Short mmCIF file of C-alpha atoms (C1' of nucleotides) in Angstrom, two decimals:
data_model
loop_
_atom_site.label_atom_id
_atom_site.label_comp_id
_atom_site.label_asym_id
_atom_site.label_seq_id
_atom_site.Cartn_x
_atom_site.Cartn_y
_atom_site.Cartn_z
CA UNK A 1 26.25 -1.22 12.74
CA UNK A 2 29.48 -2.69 13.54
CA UNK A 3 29.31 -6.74 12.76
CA UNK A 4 30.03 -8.56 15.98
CA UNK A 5 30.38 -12.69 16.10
CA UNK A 6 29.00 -15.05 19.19
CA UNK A 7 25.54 -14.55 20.76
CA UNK A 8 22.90 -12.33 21.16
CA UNK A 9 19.85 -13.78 21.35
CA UNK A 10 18.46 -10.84 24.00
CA UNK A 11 19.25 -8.47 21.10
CA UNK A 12 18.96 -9.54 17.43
CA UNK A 13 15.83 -10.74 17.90
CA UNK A 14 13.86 -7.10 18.77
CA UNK A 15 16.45 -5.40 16.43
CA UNK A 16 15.49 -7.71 13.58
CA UNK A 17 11.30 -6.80 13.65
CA UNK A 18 12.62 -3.03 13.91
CA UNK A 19 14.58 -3.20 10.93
CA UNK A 20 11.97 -5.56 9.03
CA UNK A 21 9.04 -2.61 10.26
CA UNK A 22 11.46 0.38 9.29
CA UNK A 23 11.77 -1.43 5.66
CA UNK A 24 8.94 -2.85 5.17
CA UNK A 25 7.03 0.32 5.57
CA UNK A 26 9.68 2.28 3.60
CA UNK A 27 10.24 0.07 0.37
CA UNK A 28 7.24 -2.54 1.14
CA UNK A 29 7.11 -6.15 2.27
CA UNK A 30 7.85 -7.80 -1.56
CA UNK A 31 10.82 -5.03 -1.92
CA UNK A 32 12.59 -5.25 0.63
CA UNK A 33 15.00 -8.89 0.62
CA UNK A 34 15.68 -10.69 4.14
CA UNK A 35 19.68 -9.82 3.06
CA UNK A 36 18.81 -5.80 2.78
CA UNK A 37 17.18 -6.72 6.77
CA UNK A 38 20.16 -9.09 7.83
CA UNK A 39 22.23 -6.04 6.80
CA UNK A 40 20.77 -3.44 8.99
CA UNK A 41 20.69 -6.09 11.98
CA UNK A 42 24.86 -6.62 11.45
CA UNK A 43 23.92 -10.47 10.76
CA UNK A 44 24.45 -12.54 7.57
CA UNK A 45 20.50 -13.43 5.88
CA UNK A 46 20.58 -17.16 7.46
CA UNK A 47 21.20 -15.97 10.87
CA UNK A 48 17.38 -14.37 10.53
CA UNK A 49 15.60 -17.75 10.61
CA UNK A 50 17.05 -18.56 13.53
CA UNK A 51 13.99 -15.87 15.18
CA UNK A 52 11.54 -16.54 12.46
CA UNK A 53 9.99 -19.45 10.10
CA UNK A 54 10.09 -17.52 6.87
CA UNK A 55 9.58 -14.06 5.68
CA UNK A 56 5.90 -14.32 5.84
CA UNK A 57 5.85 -15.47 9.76
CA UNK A 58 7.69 -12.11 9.95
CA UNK A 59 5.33 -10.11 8.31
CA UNK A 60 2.40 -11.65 10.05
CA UNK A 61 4.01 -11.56 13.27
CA UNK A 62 4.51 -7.98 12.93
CA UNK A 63 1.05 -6.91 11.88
CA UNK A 64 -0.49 -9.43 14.82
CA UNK A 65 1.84 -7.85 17.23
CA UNK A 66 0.86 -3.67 16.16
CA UNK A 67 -2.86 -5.12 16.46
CA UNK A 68 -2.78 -6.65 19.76
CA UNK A 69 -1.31 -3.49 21.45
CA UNK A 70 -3.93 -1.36 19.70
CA UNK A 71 -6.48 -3.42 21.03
CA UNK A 72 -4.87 -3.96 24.69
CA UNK A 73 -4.15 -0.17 24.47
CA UNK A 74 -7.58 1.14 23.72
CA UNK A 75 -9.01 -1.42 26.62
CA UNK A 76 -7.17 0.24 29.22
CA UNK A 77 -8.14 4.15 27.63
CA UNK A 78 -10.58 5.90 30.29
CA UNK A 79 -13.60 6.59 28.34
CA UNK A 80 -15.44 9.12 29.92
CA UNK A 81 -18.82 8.56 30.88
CA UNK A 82 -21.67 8.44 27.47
CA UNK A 83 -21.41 7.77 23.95
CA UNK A 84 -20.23 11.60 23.11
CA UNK A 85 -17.19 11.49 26.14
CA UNK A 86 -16.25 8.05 24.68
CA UNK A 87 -16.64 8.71 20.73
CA UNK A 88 -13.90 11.64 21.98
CA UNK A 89 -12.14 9.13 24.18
CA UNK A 90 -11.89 7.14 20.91
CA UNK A 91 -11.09 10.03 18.40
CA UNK A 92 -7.74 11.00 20.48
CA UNK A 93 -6.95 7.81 21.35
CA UNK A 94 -7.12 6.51 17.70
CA UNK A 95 -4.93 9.67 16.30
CA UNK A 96 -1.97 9.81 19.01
CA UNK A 97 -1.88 5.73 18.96
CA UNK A 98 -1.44 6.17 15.05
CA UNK A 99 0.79 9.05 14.99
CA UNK A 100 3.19 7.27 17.84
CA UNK A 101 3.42 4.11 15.41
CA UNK A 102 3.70 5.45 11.40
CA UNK A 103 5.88 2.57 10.64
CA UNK A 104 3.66 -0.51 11.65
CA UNK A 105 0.27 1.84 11.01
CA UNK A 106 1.54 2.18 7.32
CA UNK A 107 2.33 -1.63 7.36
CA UNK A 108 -0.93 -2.74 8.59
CA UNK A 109 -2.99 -1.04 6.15
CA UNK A 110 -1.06 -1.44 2.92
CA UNK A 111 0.29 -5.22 3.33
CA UNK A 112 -2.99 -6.80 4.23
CA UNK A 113 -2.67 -8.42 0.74
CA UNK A 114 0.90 -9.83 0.81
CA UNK A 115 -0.24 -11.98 4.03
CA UNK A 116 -1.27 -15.63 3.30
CA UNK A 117 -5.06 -16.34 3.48
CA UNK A 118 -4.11 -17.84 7.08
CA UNK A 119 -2.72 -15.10 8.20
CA UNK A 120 -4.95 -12.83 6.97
CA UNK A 121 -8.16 -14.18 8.22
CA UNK A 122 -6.24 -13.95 11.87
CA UNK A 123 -5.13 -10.29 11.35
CA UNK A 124 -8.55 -9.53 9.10
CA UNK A 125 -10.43 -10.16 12.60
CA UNK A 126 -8.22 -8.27 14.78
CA UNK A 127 -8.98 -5.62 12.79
CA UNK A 128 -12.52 -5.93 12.83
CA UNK A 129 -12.62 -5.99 16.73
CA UNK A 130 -11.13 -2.80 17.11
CA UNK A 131 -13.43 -1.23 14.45
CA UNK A 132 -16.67 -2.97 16.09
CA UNK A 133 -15.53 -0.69 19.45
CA UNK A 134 -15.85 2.29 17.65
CA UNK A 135 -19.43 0.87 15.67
CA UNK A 136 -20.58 0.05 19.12
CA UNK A 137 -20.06 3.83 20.90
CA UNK A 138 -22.00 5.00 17.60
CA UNK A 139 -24.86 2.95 17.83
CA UNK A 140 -25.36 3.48 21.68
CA UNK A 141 -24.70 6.88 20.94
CA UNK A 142 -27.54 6.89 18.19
CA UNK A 143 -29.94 4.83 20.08
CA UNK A 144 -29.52 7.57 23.20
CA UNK A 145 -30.26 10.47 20.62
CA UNK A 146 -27.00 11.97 20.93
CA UNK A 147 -26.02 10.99 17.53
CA UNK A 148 -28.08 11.88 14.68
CA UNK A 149 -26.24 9.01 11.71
CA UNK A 150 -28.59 7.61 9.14
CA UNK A 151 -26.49 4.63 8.89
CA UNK A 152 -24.30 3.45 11.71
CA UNK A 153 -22.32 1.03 9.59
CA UNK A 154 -21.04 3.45 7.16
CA UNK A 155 -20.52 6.13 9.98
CA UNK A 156 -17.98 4.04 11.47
CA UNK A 157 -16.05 3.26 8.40
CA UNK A 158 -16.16 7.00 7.60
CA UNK A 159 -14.54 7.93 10.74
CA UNK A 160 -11.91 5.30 10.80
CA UNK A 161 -10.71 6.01 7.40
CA UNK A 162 -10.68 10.15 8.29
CA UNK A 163 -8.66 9.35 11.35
CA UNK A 164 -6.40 7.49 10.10
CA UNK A 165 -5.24 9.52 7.07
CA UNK A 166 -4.01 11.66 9.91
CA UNK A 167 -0.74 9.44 9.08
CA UNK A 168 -0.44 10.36 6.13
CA UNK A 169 0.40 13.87 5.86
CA UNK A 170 1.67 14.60 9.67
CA UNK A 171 4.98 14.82 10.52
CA UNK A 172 6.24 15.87 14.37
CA UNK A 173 7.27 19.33 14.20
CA UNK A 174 5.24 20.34 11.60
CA UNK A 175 2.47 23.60 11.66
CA UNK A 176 0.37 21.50 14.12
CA UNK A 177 1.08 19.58 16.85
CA UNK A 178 -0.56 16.14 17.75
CA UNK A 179 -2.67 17.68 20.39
CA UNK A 180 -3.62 20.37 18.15
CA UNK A 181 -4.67 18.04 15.42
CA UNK A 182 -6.47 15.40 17.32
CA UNK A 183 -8.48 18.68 19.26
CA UNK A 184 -9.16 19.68 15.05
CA UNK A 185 -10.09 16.14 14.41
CA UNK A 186 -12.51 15.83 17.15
CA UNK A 187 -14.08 18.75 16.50
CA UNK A 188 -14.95 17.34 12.72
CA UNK A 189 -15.69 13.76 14.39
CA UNK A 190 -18.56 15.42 16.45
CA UNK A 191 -20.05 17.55 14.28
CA UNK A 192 -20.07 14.62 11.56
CA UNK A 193 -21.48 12.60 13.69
CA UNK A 194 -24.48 15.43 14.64
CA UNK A 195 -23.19 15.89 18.22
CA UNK B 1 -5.78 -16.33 -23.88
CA UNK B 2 -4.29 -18.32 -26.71
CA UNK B 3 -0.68 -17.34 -27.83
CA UNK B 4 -0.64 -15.49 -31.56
CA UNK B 5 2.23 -14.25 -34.06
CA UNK B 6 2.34 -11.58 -35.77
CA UNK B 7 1.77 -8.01 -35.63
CA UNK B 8 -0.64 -6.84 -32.68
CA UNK B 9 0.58 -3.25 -31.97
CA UNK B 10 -3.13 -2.00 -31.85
CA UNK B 11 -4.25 -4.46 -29.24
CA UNK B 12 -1.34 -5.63 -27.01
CA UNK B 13 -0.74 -1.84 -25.57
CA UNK B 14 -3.88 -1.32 -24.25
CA UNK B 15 -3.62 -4.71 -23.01
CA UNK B 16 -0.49 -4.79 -21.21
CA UNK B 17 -1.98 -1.70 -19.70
CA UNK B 18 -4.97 -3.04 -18.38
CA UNK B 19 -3.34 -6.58 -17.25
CA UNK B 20 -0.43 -4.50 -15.16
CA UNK B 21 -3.01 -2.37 -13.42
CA UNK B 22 -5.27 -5.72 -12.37
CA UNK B 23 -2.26 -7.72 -11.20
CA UNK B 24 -0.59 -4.37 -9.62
CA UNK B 25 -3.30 -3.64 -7.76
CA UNK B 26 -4.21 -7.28 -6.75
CA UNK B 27 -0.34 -8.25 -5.81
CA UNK B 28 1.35 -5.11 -5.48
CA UNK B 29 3.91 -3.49 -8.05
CA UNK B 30 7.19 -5.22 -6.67
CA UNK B 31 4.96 -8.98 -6.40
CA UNK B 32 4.45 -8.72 -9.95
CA UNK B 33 6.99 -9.74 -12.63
CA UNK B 34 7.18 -8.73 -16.08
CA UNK B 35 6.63 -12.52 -17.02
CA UNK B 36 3.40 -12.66 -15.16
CA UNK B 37 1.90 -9.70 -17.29
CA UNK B 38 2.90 -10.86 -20.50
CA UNK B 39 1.21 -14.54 -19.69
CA UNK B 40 -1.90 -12.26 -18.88
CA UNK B 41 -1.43 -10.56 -22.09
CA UNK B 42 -0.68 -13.26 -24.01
CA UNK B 43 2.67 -12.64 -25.35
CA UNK B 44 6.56 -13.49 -23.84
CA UNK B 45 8.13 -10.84 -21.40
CA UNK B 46 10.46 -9.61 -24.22
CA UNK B 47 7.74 -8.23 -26.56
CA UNK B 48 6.41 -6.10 -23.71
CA UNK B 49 9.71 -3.73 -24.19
CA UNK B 50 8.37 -2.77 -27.39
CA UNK B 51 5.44 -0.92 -25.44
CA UNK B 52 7.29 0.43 -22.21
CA UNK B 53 11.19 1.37 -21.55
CA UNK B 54 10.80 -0.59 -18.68
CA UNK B 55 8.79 -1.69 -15.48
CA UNK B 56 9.51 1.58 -13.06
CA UNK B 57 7.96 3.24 -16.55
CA UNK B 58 4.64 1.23 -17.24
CA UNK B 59 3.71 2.11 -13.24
CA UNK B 60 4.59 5.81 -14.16
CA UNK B 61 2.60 6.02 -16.90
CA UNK B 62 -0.84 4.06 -15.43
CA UNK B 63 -0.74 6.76 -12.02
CA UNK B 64 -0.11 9.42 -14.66
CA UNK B 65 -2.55 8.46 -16.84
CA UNK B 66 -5.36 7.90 -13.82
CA UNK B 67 -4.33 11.60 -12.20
CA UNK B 68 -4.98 13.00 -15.32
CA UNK B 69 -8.10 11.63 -16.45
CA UNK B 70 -9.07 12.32 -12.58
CA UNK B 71 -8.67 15.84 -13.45
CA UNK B 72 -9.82 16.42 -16.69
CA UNK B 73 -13.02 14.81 -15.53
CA UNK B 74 -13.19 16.90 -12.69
CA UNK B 75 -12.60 20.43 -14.67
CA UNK B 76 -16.00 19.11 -16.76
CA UNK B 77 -18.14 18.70 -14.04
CA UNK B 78 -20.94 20.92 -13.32
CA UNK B 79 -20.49 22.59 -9.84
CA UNK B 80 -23.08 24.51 -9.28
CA UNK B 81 -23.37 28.57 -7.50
CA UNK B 82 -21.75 28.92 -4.59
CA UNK B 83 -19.28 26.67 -2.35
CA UNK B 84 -21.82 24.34 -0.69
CA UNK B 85 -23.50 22.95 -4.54
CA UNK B 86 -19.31 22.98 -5.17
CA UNK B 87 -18.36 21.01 -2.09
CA UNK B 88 -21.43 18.69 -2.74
CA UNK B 89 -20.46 18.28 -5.92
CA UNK B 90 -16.69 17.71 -5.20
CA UNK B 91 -18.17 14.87 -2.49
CA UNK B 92 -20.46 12.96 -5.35
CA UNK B 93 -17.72 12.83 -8.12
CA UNK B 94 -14.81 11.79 -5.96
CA UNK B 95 -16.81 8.77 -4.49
CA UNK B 96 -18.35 8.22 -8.42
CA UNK B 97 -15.16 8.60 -9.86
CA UNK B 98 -13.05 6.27 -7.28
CA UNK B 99 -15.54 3.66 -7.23
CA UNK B 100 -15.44 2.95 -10.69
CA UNK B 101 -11.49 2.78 -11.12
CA UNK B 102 -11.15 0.24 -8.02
CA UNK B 103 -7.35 -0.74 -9.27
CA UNK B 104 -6.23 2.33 -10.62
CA UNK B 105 -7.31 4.38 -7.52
CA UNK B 106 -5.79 1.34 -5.13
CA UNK B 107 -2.38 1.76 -7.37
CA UNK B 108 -2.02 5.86 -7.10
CA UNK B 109 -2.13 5.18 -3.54
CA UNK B 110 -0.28 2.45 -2.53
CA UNK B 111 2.78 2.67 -5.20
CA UNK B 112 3.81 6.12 -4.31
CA UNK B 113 6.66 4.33 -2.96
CA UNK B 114 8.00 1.98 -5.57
CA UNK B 115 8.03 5.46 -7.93
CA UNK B 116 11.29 6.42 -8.43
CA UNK B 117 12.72 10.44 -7.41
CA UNK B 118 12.07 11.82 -10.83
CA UNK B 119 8.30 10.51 -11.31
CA UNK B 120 7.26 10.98 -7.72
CA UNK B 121 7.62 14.34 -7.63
CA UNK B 122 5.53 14.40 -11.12
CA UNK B 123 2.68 12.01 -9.87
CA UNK B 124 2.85 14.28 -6.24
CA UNK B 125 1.89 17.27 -8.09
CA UNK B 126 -0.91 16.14 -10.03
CA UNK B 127 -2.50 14.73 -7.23
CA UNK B 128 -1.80 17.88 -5.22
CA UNK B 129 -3.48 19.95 -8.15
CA UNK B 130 -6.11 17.80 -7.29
CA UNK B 131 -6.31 18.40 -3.80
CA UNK B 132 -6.34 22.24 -3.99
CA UNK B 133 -9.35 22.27 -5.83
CA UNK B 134 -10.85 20.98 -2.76
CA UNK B 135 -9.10 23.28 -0.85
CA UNK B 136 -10.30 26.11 -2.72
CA UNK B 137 -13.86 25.30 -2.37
CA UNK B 138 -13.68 25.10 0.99
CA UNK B 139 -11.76 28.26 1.82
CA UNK B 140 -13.92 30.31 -0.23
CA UNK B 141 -16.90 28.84 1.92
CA UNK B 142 -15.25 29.96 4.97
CA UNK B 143 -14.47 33.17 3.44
CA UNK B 144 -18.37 33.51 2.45
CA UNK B 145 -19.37 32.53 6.19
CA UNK B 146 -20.90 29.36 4.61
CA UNK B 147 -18.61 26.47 6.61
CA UNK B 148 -17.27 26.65 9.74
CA UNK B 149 -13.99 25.31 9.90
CA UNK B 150 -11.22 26.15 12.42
CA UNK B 151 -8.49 24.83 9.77
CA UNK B 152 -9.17 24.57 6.17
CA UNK B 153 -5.84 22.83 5.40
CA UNK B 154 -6.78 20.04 8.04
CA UNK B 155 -9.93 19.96 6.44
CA UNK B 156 -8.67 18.91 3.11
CA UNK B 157 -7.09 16.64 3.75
CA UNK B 158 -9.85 14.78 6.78
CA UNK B 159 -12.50 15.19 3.83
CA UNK B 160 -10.61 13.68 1.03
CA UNK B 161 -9.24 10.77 3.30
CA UNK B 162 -12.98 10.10 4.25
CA UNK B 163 -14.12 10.10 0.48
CA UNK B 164 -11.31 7.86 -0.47
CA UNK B 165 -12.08 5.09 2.46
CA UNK B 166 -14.95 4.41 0.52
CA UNK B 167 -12.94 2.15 -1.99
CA UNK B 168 -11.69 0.32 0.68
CA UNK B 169 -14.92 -1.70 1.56
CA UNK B 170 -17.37 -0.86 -1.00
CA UNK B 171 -18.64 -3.94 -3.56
CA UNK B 172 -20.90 -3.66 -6.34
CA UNK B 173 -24.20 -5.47 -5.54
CA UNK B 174 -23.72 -4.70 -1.71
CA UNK B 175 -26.28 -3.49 0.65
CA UNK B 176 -25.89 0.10 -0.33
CA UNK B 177 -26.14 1.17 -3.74
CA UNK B 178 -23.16 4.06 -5.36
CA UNK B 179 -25.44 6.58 -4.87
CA UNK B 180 -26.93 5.95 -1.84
CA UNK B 181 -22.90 5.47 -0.40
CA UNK B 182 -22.85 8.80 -2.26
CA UNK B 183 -25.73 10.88 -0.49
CA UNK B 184 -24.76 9.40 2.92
CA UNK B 185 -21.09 10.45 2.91
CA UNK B 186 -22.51 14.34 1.79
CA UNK B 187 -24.81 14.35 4.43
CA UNK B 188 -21.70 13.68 6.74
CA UNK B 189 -19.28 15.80 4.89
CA UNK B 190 -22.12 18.68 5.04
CA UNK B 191 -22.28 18.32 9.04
CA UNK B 192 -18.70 17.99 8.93
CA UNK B 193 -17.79 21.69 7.89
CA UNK B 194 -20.63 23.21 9.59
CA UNK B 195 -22.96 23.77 6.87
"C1'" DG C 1 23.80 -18.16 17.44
"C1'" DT C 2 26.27 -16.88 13.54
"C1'" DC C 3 29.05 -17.93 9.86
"C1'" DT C 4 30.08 -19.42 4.83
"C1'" DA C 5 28.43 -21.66 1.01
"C1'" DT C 6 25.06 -23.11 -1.89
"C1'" DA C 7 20.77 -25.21 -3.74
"C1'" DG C 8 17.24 -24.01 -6.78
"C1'" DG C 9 14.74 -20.74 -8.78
"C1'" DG C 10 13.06 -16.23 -10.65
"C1'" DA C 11 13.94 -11.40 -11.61
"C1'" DG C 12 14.51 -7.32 -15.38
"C1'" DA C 13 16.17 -6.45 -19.58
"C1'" DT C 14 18.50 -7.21 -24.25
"C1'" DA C 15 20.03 -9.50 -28.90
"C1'" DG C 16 19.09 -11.25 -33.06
"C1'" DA C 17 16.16 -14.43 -35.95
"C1'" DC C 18 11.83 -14.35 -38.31
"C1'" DG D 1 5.97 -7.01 -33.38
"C1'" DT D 2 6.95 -11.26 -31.39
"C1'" DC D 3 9.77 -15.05 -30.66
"C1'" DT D 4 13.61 -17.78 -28.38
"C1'" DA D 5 17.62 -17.57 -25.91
"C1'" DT D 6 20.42 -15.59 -22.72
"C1'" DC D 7 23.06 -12.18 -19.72
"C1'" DT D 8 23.57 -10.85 -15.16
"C1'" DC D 9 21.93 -10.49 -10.96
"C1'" DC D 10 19.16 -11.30 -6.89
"C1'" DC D 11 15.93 -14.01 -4.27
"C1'" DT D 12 14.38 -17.34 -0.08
"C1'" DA D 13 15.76 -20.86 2.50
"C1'" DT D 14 18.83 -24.60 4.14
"C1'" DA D 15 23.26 -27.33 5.51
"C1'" DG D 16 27.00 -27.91 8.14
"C1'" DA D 17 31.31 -25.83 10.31
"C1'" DC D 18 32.63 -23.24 14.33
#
DNA sequence: GTCTATAGGGAGATAGAC
DNA sequence: GTCTATCTCCCTATAGAC
């Protein structure tokens, strides 16, 4: 990207978390330098902090920002009517949110431990929320008798954790498409879950 | 750990070993610096060298050696007649075997990245050798009319990502003992491929 | 808002004494 | 086999000119 001098405050700003998400979740947060980011922006390093406090607001903002829009995404889903319609609601939702967003998925999982204890009590229970939405279609869905799951709890880890290794083997264009795999996944999802 | 002379060469390589796959796994392979390991170890940076050819080395080595043991120990164990005493054996070992190597597992999956061309491609195929055994179990079971599973590739991979969340929030002394995590996840993984 | 320059520190790895 | 000392390089973050 050709270096350009003046202003640009409308543009460096998004192009800088793209580059830092793009690296980060290439190299990872500690490997990647704020001058390898200020490169791929077409700014010198200092020019950076004039959008962020340090390179841990920007890893923290980041992560805070991929969580919000999970959560704000998954309000607005339609989810059917019943535990079963909305534990499928859930399963597709979950896979073609995480397939449309490798680069901050990857980042939110792996860097959780590179974020000050601040910052990672704040993201820690962003997390959580979205996981108590799926515990809380399992445990309706139990209590109804739609669900046969001896323990709830674990049942809700086990399906996050299966859905979400969806990211790490798919690529677009591959043998199966992301309809095709979330249709494969669901079909797992209910049978696991005794539907 | 108070600071000796002299000649060690027995003790300090296992020790480096086990102090880089603590603080790698607690901090992440790029966080950590040769100096902090040899503080842990009780020695100064340079003597490490005598042990390793370098860092990128030392995180070869501890993914190699983990893969391997992984599947060595996996050859041994007893698997039963038949795919289902195979898959439910597959299903107990992985969760036994992962949740007593909390760093090393955490390391072989998060450091793929910081591996440079030449060992990647070594560590990839181990742990795909692992995979396929997996793989094997289950398409045999398909073949035999014992599972019922649309894609045995997908399969794999959902199973083995479900299995390996476990190391992600289990804690010794928690409210569910290793083997109870252990039975519950086989009843799941049982429902999940139609048996 | 971006630049150049730099403060102040830490990184991986090696050399040679003991 | 470990030490001290050091090479060479890179890091985050800030200061002040434009």
């Amino acid at each position: 990207m050709a270096r350009t001098s003046g202003s640009h405050s409308q543009i460096t700003g998004p192009r800088l978390r793209a580059a830092a998400l793009r690296l980060f979740a290439r190299h990872g947060y500690a490997a990647v330098s704020m001058r390898q980011i200020a490169a791929e922006v077409g700014v010198q390093a200092g020019a950076l902090y004039n959008y962020i406090p340090d390179k841990q607001g920007l890893l923290a903002d980041l992560m805070r920002s991929h969580l919000e829009e999970l959560l704000a995404a998954w309000d607005l889903e339609p989810k059917g009517t019943g535990p079963l319609d909305a534990l499928e609601a859930f399963t597709r939702f979950h896979i073609r949110f995480h397939l449309e967003r490798p680069d901050a998925v990857f980042i939110a999982y792996m860097e959780l431990r590179n974020l000050d204890p601040r910052n990672f009590a704040e993201i820690e229970a962003l997390r959580k929320r979205y996981e108590t939405g799926l515990e809380d279609i399992l445990r309706a869905g139990r209590a109804a008798g739609v669900f046969d799951l001896p323990d709830t709890k674990l049942a809700t880890l086990a399906v996050i954790a299966m859905l979400t290794g969806v990211t790490t083997w798919y690529r677009p264009g591959g043998r199966l498409s992301a309809e095709r795999v979330a249709a494969l996944y669901w079909e797992m999802v209910r049978k696991a879950v005794g539907a």
